[in-house]
Amino acid sequence: MNDRIFDRLWPIGFTPALARAFDAFGLDPSWPVRVVEVQRETVIVDDGAATASARLHPPIARDLAASEQAVAVGDWAVAARDVHGETWIHALLPATSRIVRIDSDGRRRVLVSNVDTAMVVMGLDGDFNPRRVERYLALTQGAGVWPLIVLTKLDCAPRAQEAIDLLRLRIPAAVPIEALNATAAAAAATLAPYLGAGQTAVLLGSSGAGKSTLANTLLGRTVQSTGAVRADDSRGRHTTTARTLLRLPGGACLIDTPGLRGLRVDLDEADLAASFGDVAALASRCRFRDCRHGDEPGCAVREGIAADRLKNFHKIAREVRREQMTFLDRRRQLAEWKSRGRAAAERMRLKRG
């Protein structure tokens, strides 16, 4: 790949490693593109100079379908034109990061690819929920993506500092927290240090948190649709319906995403331990080596961690173990639960006489 093409692609996140992967593919003529939006039949791609519509070449479409995978916003791909001038995607280049969630049907779905920073956006109104932030941190840190917590609606939160202090007690010190008014121009200056040229950030959070409002402020113009939130719970409608990669004036890329109503994280136990590092650190001081941090005596975790944070850790840990179970494991667990239920019913019958 020549330097001219690389210089054109670098502002939208292209790296020397991606250039080597592209050269190794060896399709001539072809060029690298980045997926900025996924539509039903096509994808919108950016080649550093312009955007265009492209379709998946049948072989890669079949491979993705067979592996139950799909193209995601942020992916880098190998594109080429056919004799009719239509653009086709022939391959995906290896991703440096993928943020993956588990859908309600149990399938793993890539939310975004090749991001450097995950901005976890939460409002300082009825949207404020430290447990949800911890879940998002587990999601992003498990994917190897650096997290940043962005607290919006600072202008309409009379007790904002109390909420910030509460969150700071629960969140690892290495994770920065920025509180701001997403509609104010000053928000762009606050977040500028996290949005360097050639970097890619993604906005994650619930509907109504202010993600699209913040995206418009960072862009300096209205591009994303926004809407009001409900008065009872500060939740919004899904005004953003698709993930979209946007190019910011300062040279970074920003991916806006629809709000997630439920969030099942795709982690293993090591990822969970890394996200809840304070739990892992205190566990070594528990009296019993196999302490589950429940009712055991001498549990250093239960003494040193806020009860609500520990409860959230246990909940996510149960989900992680459940997702890692095989079909036979689930069958055995179901049989055990049924056996316990029958035994309890029999005890109650004998007690009643």
Short mmCIF file of C-alpha atoms in Angstrom, two decimals:
data_model
loop_
_atom_site.label_atom_id
_atom_site.label_comp_id
_atom_site.label_asym_id
_atom_site.label_seq_id
_atom_site.Cartn_x
_atom_site.Cartn_y
_atom_site.Cartn_z
CA MET A 1 0.00 0.00 0.00
CA ASN A 2 1.40 3.37 -0.94
CA ASP A 3 1.79 6.24 1.54
CA ARG A 4 -0.84 8.39 -0.19
CA ILE A 5 -3.60 5.85 0.44
CA PHE A 6 -2.44 5.27 4.03
CA ASP A 7 -2.43 9.01 4.77
CA ARG A 8 -5.99 9.24 3.44
CA LEU A 9 -7.19 6.39 5.66
CA TRP A 10 -5.28 7.19 8.85
CA PRO A 11 -7.77 9.88 10.05
CA ILE A 12 -10.55 7.27 10.14
CA GLY A 13 -8.55 4.80 12.21
CA PHE A 14 -6.35 2.89 9.76
CA THR A 15 -3.13 1.51 11.27
CA PRO A 16 0.10 -0.09 10.00
CA ALA A 17 -1.17 -3.49 11.27
CA LEU A 18 -4.33 -3.13 9.19
CA ALA A 19 -2.22 -2.12 6.19
CA ARG A 20 -0.17 -5.31 6.51
CA ALA A 21 -3.33 -7.41 6.79
CA PHE A 22 -4.76 -5.73 3.70
CA ASP A 23 -1.57 -6.29 1.67
CA ALA A 24 -1.53 -9.96 2.72
CA PHE A 25 -5.02 -10.48 1.30
CA GLY A 26 -3.63 -9.83 -2.18
CA LEU A 27 -6.78 -8.95 -4.13
CA ASP A 28 -5.89 -6.69 -7.06
CA PRO A 29 -7.36 -4.22 -7.71
CA SER A 30 -8.92 -3.53 -4.32
CA TRP A 31 -8.79 -0.95 -1.55
CA PRO A 32 -9.48 -0.83 2.21
CA VAL A 33 -12.71 0.73 3.48
CA ARG A 34 -14.32 1.20 6.86
CA VAL A 35 -17.93 0.26 7.57
CA VAL A 36 -19.79 3.33 8.83
CA GLU A 37 -23.35 1.97 8.75
CA VAL A 38 -24.99 -1.42 8.27
CA GLN A 39 -28.27 -1.52 6.38
CA ARG A 40 -30.55 -4.44 5.55
CA GLU A 41 -29.08 -5.38 2.17
CA THR A 42 -26.00 -3.16 1.95
CA VAL A 43 -23.34 -1.46 4.04
CA ILE A 44 -22.13 2.13 3.82
CA VAL A 45 -18.34 2.33 3.65
CA ASP A 46 -15.79 5.14 3.84
CA ASP A 47 -12.50 5.04 1.92
CA GLY A 48 -11.12 8.17 3.55
CA ALA A 49 -12.29 10.40 0.71
CA ALA A 50 -15.97 9.58 0.26
CA THR A 51 -18.70 7.20 1.36
CA ALA A 52 -20.37 4.65 -0.89
CA SER A 53 -22.83 1.78 -0.75
CA ALA A 54 -21.43 -1.75 -0.98
CA ARG A 55 -22.75 -5.30 -0.88
CA LEU A 56 -21.25 -8.45 0.61
CA HIS A 57 -19.66 -10.75 -1.95
CA PRO A 58 -21.56 -14.09 -1.84
CA PRO A 59 -18.64 -16.18 -0.44
CA ILE A 60 -18.09 -13.89 2.58
CA ALA A 61 -21.85 -13.58 3.07
CA ARG A 62 -22.12 -17.37 3.25
CA ASP A 63 -19.15 -17.65 5.62
CA LEU A 64 -20.58 -15.05 7.98
CA ALA A 65 -24.01 -16.67 7.96
CA ALA A 66 -22.53 -20.12 8.62
CA SER A 67 -20.64 -18.81 11.66
CA GLU A 68 -23.63 -16.75 12.85
CA GLN A 69 -21.62 -13.55 12.52
CA ALA A 70 -22.26 -10.27 10.76
CA VAL A 71 -20.53 -7.13 9.59
CA ALA A 72 -20.45 -4.46 12.30
CA VAL A 73 -19.97 -0.71 12.27
CA GLY A 74 -16.25 0.01 12.67
CA ASP A 75 -15.10 -3.05 10.73
CA TRP A 76 -12.35 -2.65 8.14
CA ALA A 77 -12.91 -4.50 4.88
CA VAL A 78 -11.39 -5.27 1.49
CA ALA A 79 -13.48 -3.71 -1.30
CA ALA A 80 -13.38 -4.13 -5.08
CA ARG A 81 -15.57 -3.19 -8.04
CA ASP A 82 -17.05 -5.60 -10.56
CA VAL A 83 -17.28 -5.00 -14.31
CA HIS A 84 -20.52 -3.07 -13.78
CA GLY A 85 -18.89 -0.64 -11.36
CA GLU A 86 -20.66 -1.98 -8.25
CA THR A 87 -18.66 -2.14 -5.01
CA TRP A 88 -18.40 -5.49 -3.20
CA ILE A 89 -16.93 -6.45 0.18
CA HIS A 90 -14.63 -9.45 -0.28
CA ALA A 91 -13.17 -9.84 3.22
CA LEU A 92 -13.03 -8.35 6.70
CA LEU A 93 -9.67 -7.41 8.16
CA PRO A 94 -8.83 -8.68 11.69
CA ALA A 95 -10.41 -6.44 14.33
CA THR A 96 -8.34 -4.97 17.15
CA SER A 97 -11.40 -4.96 19.42
CA ARG A 98 -15.02 -6.07 19.33
CA ILE A 99 -17.65 -5.10 21.88
CA VAL A 100 -20.09 -8.00 22.03
CA ARG A 101 -23.43 -8.35 23.80
CA ILE A 102 -25.70 -11.36 24.21
CA ASP A 103 -29.16 -10.90 22.71
CA SER A 104 -32.38 -12.08 24.32
CA ASP A 105 -32.25 -15.21 22.16
CA GLY A 106 -28.80 -16.10 23.52
CA ARG A 107 -26.88 -15.16 20.38
CA ARG A 108 -23.69 -13.14 20.57
CA ARG A 109 -23.90 -9.93 18.55
CA VAL A 110 -21.03 -7.54 17.80
CA LEU A 111 -22.10 -4.00 18.66
CA VAL A 112 -19.03 -2.23 17.22
CA SER A 113 -15.52 -3.08 16.08
CA ASN A 114 -12.11 -1.43 16.21
CA VAL A 115 -12.84 1.16 18.90
CA ASP A 116 -10.26 2.69 21.23
CA THR A 117 -12.53 4.33 23.82
CA ALA A 118 -16.01 3.49 25.09
CA MET A 119 -17.88 6.49 26.44
CA VAL A 120 -20.47 5.13 28.87
CA VAL A 121 -23.11 7.85 28.89
CA MET A 122 -25.57 8.21 31.78
CA GLY A 123 -27.81 11.08 32.82
CA LEU A 124 -27.68 12.71 36.24
CA ASP A 125 -31.48 12.47 36.40
CA GLY A 126 -33.72 9.42 36.72
CA ASP A 127 -31.35 7.59 34.36
CA PHE A 128 -28.63 7.50 37.05
CA ASN A 129 -27.90 3.87 37.91
CA PRO A 130 -24.45 2.81 39.23
CA ARG A 131 -25.25 -0.87 38.67
CA ARG A 132 -25.79 -0.24 34.97
CA VAL A 133 -22.46 1.58 34.75
CA GLU A 134 -20.71 -1.40 36.34
CA ARG A 135 -22.30 -3.67 33.76
CA TYR A 136 -21.14 -1.45 30.90
CA LEU A 137 -17.64 -1.36 32.36
CA ALA A 138 -17.58 -5.15 32.47
CA LEU A 139 -18.70 -5.20 28.84
CA THR A 140 -16.07 -2.75 27.59
CA GLN A 141 -13.13 -3.82 29.73
CA GLY A 142 -13.79 -7.44 28.82
CA ALA A 143 -13.36 -6.38 25.20
CA GLY A 144 -10.08 -4.63 25.96
CA VAL A 145 -11.54 -1.18 25.29
CA TRP A 146 -10.60 1.76 27.51
CA PRO A 147 -13.73 3.13 29.28
CA LEU A 148 -14.74 6.68 30.11
CA ILE A 149 -17.88 7.54 32.10
CA VAL A 150 -19.73 10.60 30.81
CA LEU A 151 -22.43 11.96 33.10
CA THR A 152 -24.82 14.23 31.21
CA LYS A 153 -27.57 16.69 32.28
CA LEU A 154 -25.29 18.40 34.79
CA ASP A 155 -27.31 21.58 34.24
CA CYS A 156 -30.52 20.05 35.66
CA ALA A 157 -29.14 17.95 38.53
CA PRO A 158 -29.33 19.85 41.85
CA ARG A 159 -27.39 17.17 43.75
CA ALA A 160 -24.95 16.24 41.01
CA GLN A 161 -21.85 16.16 43.20
CA GLU A 162 -23.42 13.64 45.56
CA ALA A 163 -24.14 11.33 42.63
CA ILE A 164 -20.63 11.76 41.25
CA ASP A 165 -19.07 11.02 44.64
CA LEU A 166 -21.28 7.93 45.04
CA LEU A 167 -20.21 6.62 41.65
CA ARG A 168 -16.55 7.38 42.34
CA LEU A 169 -16.67 5.15 45.44
CA ARG A 170 -17.85 2.21 43.31
CA ILE A 171 -15.80 2.71 40.15
CA PRO A 172 -12.06 1.90 39.89
CA ALA A 173 -9.87 4.98 40.23
CA ALA A 174 -8.31 4.36 36.81
CA VAL A 175 -11.67 4.94 35.09
CA PRO A 176 -12.21 8.69 34.51
CA ILE A 177 -15.56 10.36 35.13
CA GLU A 178 -16.59 13.54 33.30
CA ALA A 179 -19.79 15.40 34.21
CA LEU A 180 -21.14 17.90 31.69
CA ASN A 181 -24.07 19.52 29.96
CA ALA A 182 -24.31 17.66 26.64
CA THR A 183 -25.90 20.67 24.91
CA ALA A 184 -23.14 23.11 25.87
CA ALA A 185 -20.23 23.85 23.57
CA ALA A 186 -17.90 23.39 26.56
CA ALA A 187 -18.67 19.64 26.45
CA ALA A 188 -16.53 19.31 23.32
CA ALA A 189 -13.56 20.89 25.10
CA THR A 190 -14.05 18.61 28.12
CA LEU A 191 -13.95 15.47 25.98
CA ALA A 192 -11.29 16.65 23.50
CA PRO A 193 -8.41 14.90 25.38
CA TYR A 194 -10.18 11.57 24.80
CA LEU A 195 -10.81 12.15 21.09
CA GLY A 196 -7.42 12.38 19.42
CA ALA A 197 -6.94 12.32 15.65
CA GLY A 198 -7.15 8.81 14.27
CA GLN A 199 -8.90 7.49 17.40
CA THR A 200 -12.37 5.91 17.48
CA ALA A 201 -14.82 6.27 20.34
CA VAL A 202 -18.26 4.73 20.81
CA LEU A 203 -21.19 6.16 22.79
CA LEU A 204 -22.94 3.52 24.91
CA GLY A 205 -25.88 3.97 27.25
CA SER A 206 -29.63 3.76 27.66
CA SER A 207 -32.18 5.67 25.59
CA GLY A 208 -32.55 9.23 26.83
CA ALA A 209 -29.06 9.40 28.36
CA GLY A 210 -28.06 12.10 25.88
CA LYS A 211 -25.83 10.17 23.48
CA SER A 212 -27.17 11.72 20.27
CA THR A 213 -27.30 15.18 21.84
CA LEU A 214 -23.66 14.78 22.81
CA ALA A 215 -22.79 13.54 19.31
CA ASN A 216 -24.34 16.66 17.78
CA THR A 217 -22.40 18.88 20.18
CA LEU A 218 -19.11 17.15 19.35
CA LEU A 219 -19.87 17.44 15.62
CA GLY A 220 -20.76 21.10 15.93
CA ARG A 221 -23.98 20.60 13.97
CA THR A 222 -27.22 18.66 14.22
CA VAL A 223 -26.84 15.30 12.50
CA GLN A 224 -28.42 12.82 14.93
CA SER A 225 -32.12 12.97 15.85
CA THR A 226 -32.91 13.63 19.50
CA GLY A 227 -36.09 13.48 21.56
CA ALA A 228 -37.56 14.24 24.97
CA VAL A 229 -37.45 11.76 27.84
CA ARG A 230 -40.36 10.45 29.92
CA ALA A 231 -40.98 12.39 33.12
CA ASP A 232 -41.41 9.29 35.33
CA ASP A 233 -38.14 7.48 34.62
CA SER A 234 -36.08 9.83 32.37
CA ARG A 235 -35.99 7.19 29.63
CA GLY A 236 -36.25 8.23 26.00
CA ARG A 237 -37.61 6.76 22.81
CA HIS A 238 -35.19 5.13 20.37
CA THR A 239 -34.55 8.22 18.26
CA THR A 240 -31.26 6.64 17.14
CA THR A 241 -32.20 3.44 15.33
CA ALA A 242 -28.87 2.45 13.76
CA ARG A 243 -25.22 2.52 14.71
CA THR A 244 -23.41 5.19 12.71
CA LEU A 245 -19.75 6.16 12.49
CA LEU A 246 -19.29 9.94 12.36
CA ARG A 247 -16.15 11.94 11.63
CA LEU A 248 -15.47 14.69 14.17
CA PRO A 249 -13.86 18.04 13.30
CA GLY A 250 -10.81 17.26 15.46
CA GLY A 251 -9.95 14.14 13.46
CA ALA A 252 -11.45 11.41 15.64
CA CYS A 253 -14.28 9.05 14.72
CA LEU A 254 -17.37 8.68 16.89
CA ILE A 255 -19.90 5.84 16.75
CA ASP A 256 -23.37 6.69 18.02
CA THR A 257 -25.50 3.71 19.03
CA PRO A 258 -29.17 3.10 19.89
CA GLY A 259 -29.99 2.76 23.57
CA LEU A 260 -29.81 -0.76 25.00
CA ARG A 261 -32.84 -1.76 27.07
CA GLY A 262 -31.16 -4.86 28.49
CA LEU A 263 -27.48 -5.72 28.59
CA ARG A 264 -26.23 -9.28 28.91
CA VAL A 265 -22.45 -9.15 28.81
CA ASP A 266 -20.23 -11.59 26.90
CA LEU A 267 -17.47 -12.31 29.43
CA ASP A 268 -15.54 -15.10 31.03
CA GLU A 269 -14.62 -15.25 34.70
CA ALA A 270 -11.18 -13.71 34.07
CA ASP A 271 -12.77 -10.71 32.32
CA LEU A 272 -15.21 -10.29 35.21
CA ALA A 273 -12.38 -10.41 37.75
CA ALA A 274 -10.51 -7.73 35.80
CA SER A 275 -13.57 -5.47 35.76
CA PHE A 276 -14.23 -5.94 39.47
CA GLY A 277 -10.58 -5.67 40.44
CA ASP A 278 -11.37 -4.56 44.00
CA VAL A 279 -13.29 -7.78 44.59
CA ALA A 280 -10.40 -9.87 43.23
CA ALA A 281 -7.86 -7.99 45.36
CA LEU A 282 -9.79 -8.43 48.60
CA ALA A 283 -10.60 -12.10 47.86
CA SER A 284 -6.99 -13.05 48.60
CA ARG A 285 -7.52 -11.88 52.19
CA CYS A 286 -10.62 -13.99 52.86
CA ARG A 287 -10.30 -16.61 55.62
CA PHE A 288 -11.28 -19.44 53.29
CA ARG A 289 -9.60 -19.99 49.94
CA ASP A 290 -12.84 -21.05 48.27
CA CYS A 291 -14.88 -18.20 49.80
CA ARG A 292 -17.86 -17.25 47.66
CA HIS A 293 -18.26 -13.89 49.44
CA GLY A 294 -21.70 -14.78 50.74
CA ASP A 295 -22.30 -15.78 54.37
CA GLU A 296 -18.86 -17.26 55.05
CA PRO A 297 -17.11 -15.94 58.19
CA GLY A 298 -13.98 -13.87 57.72
CA CYS A 299 -14.93 -12.68 54.21
CA ALA A 300 -12.75 -9.67 53.42
CA VAL A 301 -14.75 -8.89 50.27
CA ARG A 302 -18.04 -8.58 52.11
CA GLU A 303 -16.41 -6.29 54.68
CA GLY A 304 -14.60 -4.09 52.15
CA ILE A 305 -17.06 -3.75 49.24
CA ALA A 306 -20.34 -1.85 49.25
CA ALA A 307 -23.22 -4.32 49.57
CA ASP A 308 -24.96 -3.13 46.41
CA ARG A 309 -21.78 -3.39 44.32
CA LEU A 310 -21.12 -6.90 45.65
CA LYS A 311 -24.72 -7.87 44.87
CA ASN A 312 -24.23 -6.65 41.30
CA PHE A 313 -20.97 -8.63 41.05
CA HIS A 314 -22.75 -11.82 42.14
CA LYS A 315 -25.54 -11.22 39.63
CA ILE A 316 -23.17 -10.74 36.69
CA ALA A 317 -21.07 -13.72 37.86
CA ARG A 318 -24.16 -15.95 37.77
CA GLU A 319 -24.88 -14.78 34.22
CA VAL A 320 -21.29 -15.48 33.17
CA ARG A 321 -21.42 -19.01 34.59
CA ARG A 322 -24.79 -19.62 32.93
CA GLU A 323 -23.52 -18.48 29.53
CA GLN A 324 -20.50 -20.78 29.80
CA MET A 325 -22.61 -23.85 30.57
CA THR A 326 -23.00 -26.50 27.89
CA PHE A 327 -26.35 -27.99 26.94
CA LEU A 328 -25.64 -31.03 29.14
CA ASP A 329 -24.66 -28.75 32.04
CA ARG A 330 -28.02 -26.97 31.76
CA ARG A 331 -29.84 -30.31 31.65
CA ARG A 332 -28.08 -31.45 34.80
CA GLN A 333 -28.77 -28.16 36.56
CA LEU A 334 -32.47 -28.31 35.62
CA ALA A 335 -32.68 -31.90 36.91
CA GLU A 336 -31.04 -30.83 40.18
CA TRP A 337 -33.49 -27.94 40.63
CA LYS A 338 -36.44 -30.26 39.98
CA SER A 339 -35.07 -32.78 42.49
CA ARG A 340 -34.69 -30.08 45.13
CA GLY A 341 -38.21 -28.86 44.42
CA ARG A 342 -39.67 -32.34 44.85
CA ALA A 343 -37.71 -32.84 48.08
CA ALA A 344 -38.95 -29.52 49.47
CA ALA A 345 -42.54 -30.38 48.55
CA GLU A 346 -42.19 -33.76 50.26
CA ARG A 347 -40.84 -32.14 53.43
CA MET A 348 -43.77 -29.74 53.51
CA ARG A 349 -46.21 -32.62 52.98
CA LEU A 350 -44.71 -34.59 55.88
CA LYS A 351 -44.70 -31.49 58.08
CA ARG A 352 -48.39 -30.91 57.46
CA GLY A 353 -49.03 -34.59 58.16
#
